[in-house]
PDB file of C-alpha atoms in Angstrom:
ATOM      1  CA  MET A1421      -8.019 -22.334  -4.309  1.00 87.00           C
ATOM      2  CA  THR A1422      -6.043 -24.359  -6.899  1.00 92.00           C
ATOM      3  CA  GLU A1423      -2.843 -23.040  -8.387  1.00 94.00           C
ATOM      4  CA  LYS A1424      -4.432 -23.077 -12.047  1.00 95.00           C
ATOM      5  CA  GLN A1425      -7.369 -20.985 -10.378  1.00 96.00           C
ATOM      6  CA  ILE A1426      -4.938 -18.389  -8.791  1.00 96.00           C
ATOM      7  CA  CYS A1427      -3.131 -18.197 -12.218  1.00 96.00           C
ATOM      8  CA  ASP A1428      -6.262 -17.760 -13.996  1.00 97.00           C
ATOM      9  CA  ASN A1429      -7.417 -15.015 -11.682  1.00 97.00           C
ATOM     10  CA  PHE A1430      -4.186 -12.932 -12.002  1.00 97.00           C
ATOM     11  CA  ARG A1431      -4.321 -13.318 -15.887  1.00 97.00           C
ATOM     12  CA  ILE A1432      -7.905 -11.730 -15.812  1.00 97.00           C
ATOM     13  CA  VAL A1433      -7.040  -8.907 -13.350  1.00 97.00           C
ATOM     14  CA  GLN A1434      -3.915  -8.157 -15.012  1.00 97.00           C
ATOM     15  CA  GLU A1435      -5.786  -7.826 -18.365  1.00 97.00           C
ATOM     16  CA  GLN A1436      -8.787  -5.865 -16.689  1.00 97.00           C
ATOM     17  CA  ILE A1437      -6.356  -3.418 -15.237  1.00 98.00           C
ATOM     18  CA  ALA A1438      -4.530  -2.862 -18.625  1.00 98.00           C
ATOM     19  CA  ALA A1439      -7.794  -2.396 -20.348  1.00 98.00           C
ATOM     20  CA  THR A1440      -8.822   0.136 -17.759  1.00 98.00           C
ATOM     21  CA  VAL A1441      -5.513   1.960 -17.913  1.00 98.00           C
ATOM     22  CA  SER A1442      -5.916   2.012 -21.919  1.00 98.00           C
ATOM     23  CA  ASP A1443      -9.462   3.506 -21.692  1.00 97.00           C
ATOM     24  CA  ALA A1444      -8.250   6.101 -19.288  1.00 97.00           C
ATOM     25  CA  GLY A1445      -5.821   7.080 -21.683  1.00 97.00           C
ATOM     26  CA  ARG A1446      -3.059   6.392 -19.587  1.00 97.00           C
ATOM     27  CA  SER A1447       0.287   4.883 -20.286  1.00 97.00           C
ATOM     28  CA  ALA A1448       0.709   0.726 -20.355  1.00 97.00           C
ATOM     29  CA  GLY A1449       2.277  -0.264 -17.015  1.00 96.00           C
ATOM     30  CA  SER A1450       1.617   2.802 -15.409  1.00 98.00           C
ATOM     31  CA  VAL A1451      -0.444   0.860 -12.666  1.00 98.00           C
ATOM     32  CA  LYS A1452       1.079  -1.703 -10.458  1.00 98.00           C
ATOM     33  CA  LEU A1453      -0.832  -4.602  -8.874  1.00 98.00           C
ATOM     34  CA  CYS A1454      -0.258  -5.172  -5.141  1.00 98.00           C
ATOM     35  CA  ALA A1455      -1.721  -8.678  -4.359  1.00 98.00           C
ATOM     36  CA  VAL A1456      -3.215  -8.478  -0.956  1.00 98.00           C
ATOM     37  CA  SER A1457      -2.596 -12.193   0.496  1.00 97.00           C
ATOM     38  CA  LYS A1458      -3.736 -11.550   4.056  1.00 94.00           C
ATOM     39  CA  PHE A1459      -5.276 -14.938   5.580  1.00 93.00           C
ATOM     40  CA  HIS A1460      -4.091 -16.671   2.572  1.00 95.00           C
ATOM     41  CA  PRO A1461      -1.432 -19.328   3.107  1.00 95.00           C
ATOM     42  CA  VAL A1462       2.128 -19.775   1.768  1.00 96.00           C
ATOM     43  CA  GLU A1463       1.058 -22.005  -0.870  1.00 96.00           C
ATOM     44  CA  GLU A1464      -1.151 -19.645  -2.614  1.00 96.00           C
ATOM     45  CA  VAL A1465       1.531 -17.149  -2.385  1.00 97.00           C
ATOM     46  CA  SER A1466       3.635 -19.352  -4.047  1.00 96.00           C
ATOM     47  CA  ALA A1467       1.229 -19.898  -6.599  1.00 96.00           C
ATOM     48  CA  ALA A1468       1.044 -16.271  -7.269  1.00 97.00           C
ATOM     49  CA  LEU A1469       4.800 -15.977  -7.586  1.00 97.00           C
ATOM     50  CA  LYS A1470       4.630 -18.505 -10.247  1.00 95.00           C
ATOM     51  CA  THR A1471       2.673 -16.035 -12.388  1.00 95.00           C
ATOM     52  CA  GLY A1472       5.512 -13.272 -12.328  1.00 96.00           C
ATOM     53  CA  GLN A1473       3.751 -11.484  -9.208  1.00 97.00           C
ATOM     54  CA  ILE A1474       6.489 -10.087  -7.085  1.00 97.00           C
ATOM     55  CA  LEU A1475       4.406  -7.314  -5.244  1.00 98.00           C
ATOM     56  CA  PHE A1476       2.285  -8.331  -2.063  1.00 98.00           C
ATOM     57  CA  GLY A1477       0.475  -6.571   0.540  1.00 98.00           C
ATOM     58  CA  GLU A1478      -0.098  -7.776   4.087  1.00 98.00           C
ATOM     59  CA  ASN A1479      -2.421  -6.348   6.886  1.00 96.00           C
ATOM     60  CA  ARG A1480      -1.157  -8.026  10.026  1.00 96.00           C
ATOM     61  CA  VAL A1481       2.741  -8.018  10.880  1.00 97.00           C
ATOM     62  CA  GLN A1482       2.761 -11.101  12.842  1.00 96.00           C
ATOM     63  CA  GLU A1483       1.241 -13.323   9.834  1.00 97.00           C
ATOM     64  CA  ALA A1484       3.242 -11.470   7.393  1.00 97.00           C
ATOM     65  CA  TYR A1485       6.552 -12.092   9.226  1.00 97.00           C
ATOM     66  CA  ALA A1486       5.885 -15.770   9.254  1.00 96.00           C
ATOM     67  CA  LYS A1487       4.758 -16.397   5.907  1.00 97.00           C
ATOM     68  CA  PHE A1488       7.120 -14.177   4.086  1.00 97.00           C
ATOM     69  CA  THR A1489      10.265 -15.237   6.058  1.00 96.00           C
ATOM     70  CA  GLU A1490       9.374 -19.034   5.085  1.00 96.00           C
ATOM     71  CA  ILE A1491       9.081 -17.742   1.390  1.00 96.00           C
ATOM     72  CA  HIS A1492      12.359 -15.852   1.689  1.00 96.00           C
ATOM     73  CA  GLN A1493      14.417 -18.874   3.224  1.00 95.00           C
ATOM     74  CA  ALA A1494      12.841 -20.756   0.117  1.00 94.00           C
ATOM     75  CA  GLY A1495      14.978 -18.504  -2.086  1.00 95.00           C
ATOM     76  CA  LYS A1496      11.908 -16.878  -3.754  1.00 95.00           C
ATOM     77  CA  LYS A1497      12.246 -13.090  -4.462  1.00 95.00           C
ATOM     78  CA  PHE A1498       9.364 -10.722  -3.459  1.00 97.00           C
ATOM     79  CA  GLU A1499       8.559  -7.367  -2.286  1.00 98.00           C
ATOM     80  CA  LEU A1500       6.299  -6.771   0.663  1.00 98.00           C
ATOM     81  CA  HIS A1501       4.272  -3.966   1.563  1.00 98.00           C
ATOM     82  CA  ILE A1502       2.453  -3.556   5.070  1.00 98.00           C
ATOM     83  CA  ILE A1503      -0.915  -2.135   4.298  1.00 97.00           C
ATOM     84  CA  GLY A1504      -2.647  -2.556   7.570  1.00 95.00           C
ATOM     85  CA  SER A1505      -2.912  -0.145  10.445  1.00 93.00           C
ATOM     86  CA  LEU A1506       0.466  -0.541  12.468  1.00 96.00           C
ATOM     87  CA  GLN A1507       1.149  -0.495  16.026  1.00 95.00           C
ATOM     88  CA  SER A1508       4.406   1.041  17.465  1.00 96.00           C
ATOM     89  CA  ASN A1509       5.257  -2.348  19.152  1.00 97.00           C
ATOM     90  CA  LYS A1510       4.778  -4.251  15.614  1.00 97.00           C
ATOM     91  CA  VAL A1511       7.189  -1.831  13.827  1.00 98.00           C
ATOM     92  CA  LYS A1512      10.395  -3.864  14.558  1.00 97.00           C
ATOM     93  CA  LYS A1513       9.196  -6.807  12.806  1.00 97.00           C
ATOM     94  CA  ALA A1514       7.464  -4.846  10.285  1.00 98.00           C
ATOM     95  CA  VAL A1515      10.681  -3.288   8.970  1.00 98.00           C
ATOM     96  CA  GLU A1516      12.688  -6.507   9.022  1.00 97.00           C
ATOM     97  CA  ILE A1517      10.268  -8.189   6.539  1.00 97.00           C
ATOM     98  CA  ALA A1518       9.012  -5.443   4.255  1.00 98.00           C
ATOM     99  CA  SER A1519      10.451  -2.711   1.822  1.00 98.00           C
ATOM    100  CA  CYS A1520       7.258  -0.266   2.492  1.00 98.00           C
ATOM    101  CA  ILE A1521       4.770   0.570   4.697  1.00 98.00           C
ATOM    102  CA  GLN A1522       1.363   2.139   3.329  1.00 98.00           C
ATOM    103  CA  SER A1523      -0.087   2.725   6.287  1.00 96.00           C
ATOM    104  CA  VAL A1524       1.560   5.635   8.323  1.00 97.00           C
ATOM    105  CA  ASP A1525      -0.979   7.677   9.584  1.00 95.00           C
ATOM    106  CA  ARG A1526       0.701   9.544  12.473  1.00 95.00           C
ATOM    107  CA  GLU A1527       3.876  11.341  13.788  1.00 95.00           C
ATOM    108  CA  ASP A1528       4.840   9.083  16.322  1.00 95.00           C
ATOM    109  CA  LEU A1529       4.915   5.764  13.929  1.00 97.00           C
ATOM    110  CA  LEU A1530       7.406   7.665  11.796  1.00 98.00           C
ATOM    111  CA  VAL A1531       9.699   8.097  15.052  1.00 98.00           C
ATOM    112  CA  GLU A1532       9.374   4.409  15.603  1.00 98.00           C
ATOM    113  CA  ILE A1533       9.908   3.685  12.111  1.00 98.00           C
ATOM    114  CA  GLU A1534      12.994   5.702  12.149  1.00 98.00           C
ATOM    115  CA  LYS A1535      14.378   4.114  15.180  1.00 98.00           C
ATOM    116  CA  GLN A1536      13.970   0.515  14.085  1.00 98.00           C
ATOM    117  CA  CYS A1537      15.377   1.065  10.729  1.00 98.00           C
ATOM    118  CA  ALA A1538      18.483   2.911  12.128  1.00 98.00           C
ATOM    119  CA  LYS A1539      19.153  -0.021  14.052  1.00 98.00           C
ATOM    120  CA  LEU A1540      19.070  -2.292  11.099  1.00 97.00           C
ATOM    121  CA  GLU A1541      20.868   0.162   9.013  1.00 97.00           C
ATOM    122  CA  LYS A1542      17.988  -0.012   6.659  1.00 97.00           C
ATOM    123  CA  SER A1543      16.059   2.574   4.382  1.00 98.00           C
ATOM    124  CA  ILE A1544      12.410   2.221   3.789  1.00 98.00           C
ATOM    125  CA  ASP A1545       9.769   3.643   1.761  1.00 98.00           C
ATOM    126  CA  ILE A1546       6.520   4.996   3.146  1.00 98.00           C
ATOM    127  CA  PHE A1547       3.067   5.969   1.701  1.00 98.00           C
ATOM    128  CA  PHE A1548       1.034   8.638   4.247  1.00 98.00           C
ATOM    129  CA  GLU A1549      -2.401   7.244   4.677  1.00 96.00           C
ATOM    130  CA  ILE A1550      -5.276   9.496   4.144  1.00 95.00           C
ATOM    131  CA  HIS A1551      -8.575   9.370   5.917  1.00 91.00           C
ATOM    132  CA  THR A1552     -11.105   9.868   3.046  1.00 86.00           C
ATOM    133  CA  GLY A1553     -14.243   7.858   4.402  1.00 72.00           C
ATOM    134  CA  GLU A1554     -16.302   6.981   7.381  1.00 62.00           C
ATOM    135  CA  ALA A1555     -15.843   3.354   6.940  1.00 54.00           C
ATOM    136  CA  SER A1556     -12.135   3.671   7.546  1.00 53.00           C
ATOM    137  CA  LYS A1557     -11.112   5.698  10.686  1.00 63.00           C
ATOM    138  CA  ALA A1558      -7.279   5.423  10.172  1.00 76.00           C
ATOM    139  CA  GLY A1559      -5.069   7.792   8.251  1.00 88.00           C
ATOM    140  CA  TYR A1560      -4.088  11.656   8.567  1.00 90.00           C
ATOM    141  CA  ALA A1561      -7.409  13.226   8.778  1.00 81.00           C
ATOM    142  CA  ASP A1562      -6.226  16.938   8.396  1.00 84.00           C
ATOM    143  CA  LYS A1563      -3.487  18.478   6.240  1.00 91.00           C
ATOM    144  CA  THR A1564      -1.777  20.388   9.230  1.00 94.00           C
ATOM    145  CA  ALA A1565      -0.643  17.044  10.969  1.00 94.00           C
ATOM    146  CA  LEU A1566       0.194  15.596   7.529  1.00 96.00           C
ATOM    147  CA  PHE A1567       2.424  18.732   6.498  1.00 97.00           C
ATOM    148  CA  THR A1568       3.982  18.860   9.816  1.00 97.00           C
ATOM    149  CA  SER A1569       5.311  15.263   9.342  1.00 97.00           C
ATOM    150  CA  LEU A1570       6.599  16.265   5.771  1.00 97.00           C
ATOM    151  CA  GLU A1571       8.073  19.491   7.285  1.00 97.00           C
ATOM    152  CA  HIS A1572      10.075  17.167   9.627  1.00 97.00           C
ATOM    153  CA  ILE A1573      10.995  14.807   6.666  1.00 96.00           C
ATOM    154  CA  GLU A1574      11.985  17.743   4.680  1.00 95.00           C
ATOM    155  CA  LYS A1575      14.380  18.938   7.528  1.00 95.00           C
ATOM    156  CA  GLY A1576      15.998  15.448   7.785  1.00 95.00           C
ATOM    157  CA  MET A1577      14.552  14.238  10.793  1.00 96.00           C
ATOM    158  CA  TYR A1578      13.782  10.711   9.569  1.00 98.00           C
ATOM    159  CA  ALA A1579      16.992  10.026   7.611  1.00 97.00           C
ATOM    160  CA  HIS A1580      15.973   6.277   7.142  1.00 98.00           C
ATOM    161  CA  ILE A1581      12.576   6.866   5.783  1.00 98.00           C
ATOM    162  CA  LYS A1582      11.555   7.780   2.007  1.00 97.00           C
ATOM    163  CA  PRO A1583       8.095   8.972   1.457  1.00 97.00           C
ATOM    164  CA  VAL A1584       6.939   7.714  -1.860  1.00 98.00           C
ATOM    165  CA  GLY A1585       3.016   8.308  -2.151  1.00 98.00           C
ATOM    166  CA  LEU A1586      -0.348   8.559  -0.580  1.00 98.00           C
ATOM    167  CA  MET A1587      -2.795   5.657   0.344  1.00 97.00           C
ATOM    168  CA  THR A1588      -6.355   5.915   0.966  1.00 96.00           C
ATOM    169  CA  MET A1589      -9.537   3.500   1.202  1.00 93.00           C
ATOM    170  CA  ALA A1590     -12.473   4.687  -0.240  1.00 92.00           C
ATOM    171  CA  PRO A1591     -15.874   4.789   1.784  1.00 89.00           C
ATOM    172  CA  PHE A1592     -17.588   1.505   1.718  1.00 87.00           C
ATOM    173  CA  THR A1593     -20.657   2.642  -0.442  1.00 89.00           C
ATOM    174  CA  ASP A1594     -22.441   1.805  -3.697  1.00 91.00           C
ATOM    175  CA  ASP A1595     -22.336   5.656  -4.310  1.00 94.00           C
ATOM    176  CA  GLU A1596     -19.873   5.830  -7.041  1.00 96.00           C
ATOM    177  CA  LYS A1597     -19.641   9.591  -6.690  1.00 96.00           C
ATOM    178  CA  ALA A1598     -18.530   9.314  -3.175  1.00 94.00           C
ATOM    179  CA  VAL A1599     -15.873   6.755  -4.068  1.00 95.00           C
ATOM    180  CA  ARG A1600     -14.627   8.931  -7.027  1.00 97.00           C
ATOM    181  CA  ASN A1601     -14.425  11.815  -4.709  1.00 96.00           C
ATOM    182  CA  SER A1602     -12.482   9.890  -2.344  1.00 95.00           C
ATOM    183  CA  PHE A1603      -9.742   9.390  -4.979  1.00 97.00           C
ATOM    184  CA  GLN A1604      -9.878  12.748  -6.628  1.00 97.00           C
ATOM    185  CA  SER A1605      -9.212  14.314  -2.939  1.00 96.00           C
ATOM    186  CA  VAL A1606      -6.062  12.260  -2.443  1.00 97.00           C
ATOM    187  CA  ARG A1607      -4.824  13.072  -6.091  1.00 97.00           C
ATOM    188  CA  MET A1608      -5.451  16.613  -5.535  1.00 97.00           C
ATOM    189  CA  LEU A1609      -3.539  16.287  -2.181  1.00 97.00           C
ATOM    190  CA  LYS A1610      -0.707  14.809  -3.921  1.00 97.00           C
ATOM    191  CA  ASP A1611      -0.412  17.640  -6.309  1.00 97.00           C
ATOM    192  CA  GLU A1612      -0.344  20.395  -3.217  1.00 97.00           C
ATOM    193  CA  ILE A1613       2.215  18.261  -1.312  1.00 97.00           C
ATOM    194  CA  ASN A1614       4.530  18.081  -4.579  1.00 96.00           C
ATOM    195  CA  GLU A1615       4.091  22.050  -5.068  1.00 96.00           C
ATOM    196  CA  ARG A1616       4.637  22.776  -1.391  1.00 96.00           C
ATOM    197  CA  PHE A1617       7.376  20.399  -0.545  1.00 96.00           C
ATOM    198  CA  PRO A1618       9.458  19.967  -3.729  1.00 94.00           C
ATOM    199  CA  ASP A1619      12.100  18.205  -2.070  1.00 93.00           C
ATOM    200  CA  VAL A1620       9.904  15.616  -0.808  1.00 93.00           C
ATOM    201  CA  PRO A1621       8.460  14.248  -4.083  1.00 89.00           C
ATOM    202  CA  VAL A1622       5.506  12.058  -3.722  1.00 95.00           C
ATOM    203  CA  THR A1623       4.673  10.318  -7.138  1.00 96.00           C
ATOM    204  CA  GLU A1624       2.639   7.150  -5.968  1.00 98.00           C
ATOM    205  CA  LEU A1625      -0.934   6.930  -5.351  1.00 98.00           C
ATOM    206  CA  SER A1626      -2.332   3.624  -3.425  1.00 98.00           C
ATOM    207  CA  MET A1627      -5.859   3.753  -4.167  1.00 98.00           C
ATOM    208  CA  GLY A1628      -8.423   1.061  -5.401  1.00 96.00           C
ATOM    209  CA  MET A1629      -9.294  -2.492  -4.402  1.00 95.00           C
ATOM    210  CA  SER A1630     -11.101  -5.382  -5.804  1.00 93.00           C
ATOM    211  CA  GLY A1631     -14.409  -3.578  -5.909  1.00 93.00           C
ATOM    212  CA  ASP A1632     -13.577  -0.098  -6.779  1.00 96.00           C
ATOM    213  CA  TYR A1633      -9.875  -0.321  -8.555  1.00 97.00           C
ATOM    214  CA  LYS A1634     -10.970   0.634 -12.081  1.00 97.00           C
ATOM    215  CA  ILE A1635     -12.446   3.977 -10.917  1.00 98.00           C
ATOM    216  CA  ALA A1636      -9.497   4.315  -8.858  1.00 98.00           C
ATOM    217  CA  ILE A1637      -7.532   3.864 -12.182  1.00 98.00           C
ATOM    218  CA  GLN A1638      -9.752   6.323 -13.809  1.00 98.00           C
ATOM    219  CA  GLU A1639      -8.923   8.907 -11.147  1.00 98.00           C
ATOM    220  CA  GLY A1640      -4.921   8.692 -11.048  1.00 98.00           C
ATOM    221  CA  SER A1641      -3.934   5.584  -9.008  1.00 98.00           C
ATOM    222  CA  THR A1642      -0.570   4.237  -9.782  1.00 98.00           C
ATOM    223  CA  MET A1643      -1.273   1.028  -7.517  1.00 98.00           C
ATOM    224  CA  VAL A1644      -4.208  -0.830  -6.758  1.00 98.00           C
ATOM    225  CA  ARG A1645      -4.328  -3.274  -3.891  1.00 98.00           C
ATOM    226  CA  ILE A1646      -6.477  -6.289  -4.728  1.00 97.00           C
ATOM    227  CA  GLY A1647      -7.008  -9.502  -2.552  1.00 96.00           C
ATOM    228  CA  THR A1648     -10.508 -11.207  -3.092  1.00 94.00           C
ATOM    229  CA  ALA A1649     -10.340 -11.092  -7.024  1.00 95.00           C
ATOM    230  CA  LEU A1650      -7.105 -12.862  -7.078  1.00 97.00           C
ATOM    231  CA  PHE A1651      -7.319 -15.439  -3.998  1.00 95.00           C
ATOM    232  CA  GLY A1652     -10.882 -15.672  -3.466  1.00 89.00           C
ATOM    233  CA  GLU A1653     -12.683 -15.231  -0.276  1.00 80.00           C
ATOM    234  CA  ARG A1654     -10.450 -15.321   3.093  1.00 68.00           C
ATOM    235  CA  CYS A1655      -9.410 -18.776   4.434  1.00 55.00           C
TER     236      CYS A1655
END
């Protein structure tokens, strides 16, 4: 895809996000765009940077590390979130290159993230990934395990980890009600967490992708993860 096409796509998507935010009666600028650049080359990310886009999401740590190390060495500023399932043996490189991991779905991953961040003397933001659809098997599926992790954070067990939000992937379906229910359940879970764990404020909701981000915004998303609508089909 050409630089002009990418720039045009970013303009269109940003305009659509702004219009959806306004129609939902929400404040302008209350929804961030995370541009999902997986499988797209450095040149396309560079084109996106020229539009003023800073926040990017990548699924595969090895790809993200190579790509964004090159971008960093070129002196370009960016914010990188790891949004795909993360294996423990990939955490070291993930925390080296990223400022946030959105796909925290189990306690042992928190342990490894803390271990690697401590070595680097670096703090990192995280989102807890919440399982809400059969199409996505990743994520905390029950509140007991999630609340246990939050209790451990509240007790100071993970000094280098800052939980900032919840992330989910809605079911892959044309049933708008099912998609909306997915997003609503995560929004309500956020409210429950903030009431139960006031010392661990969770304010962000990473919900919505290219096919369902408008519904997600209507249901309270503060960050949408969009790839295809910006960069086209995967390379």
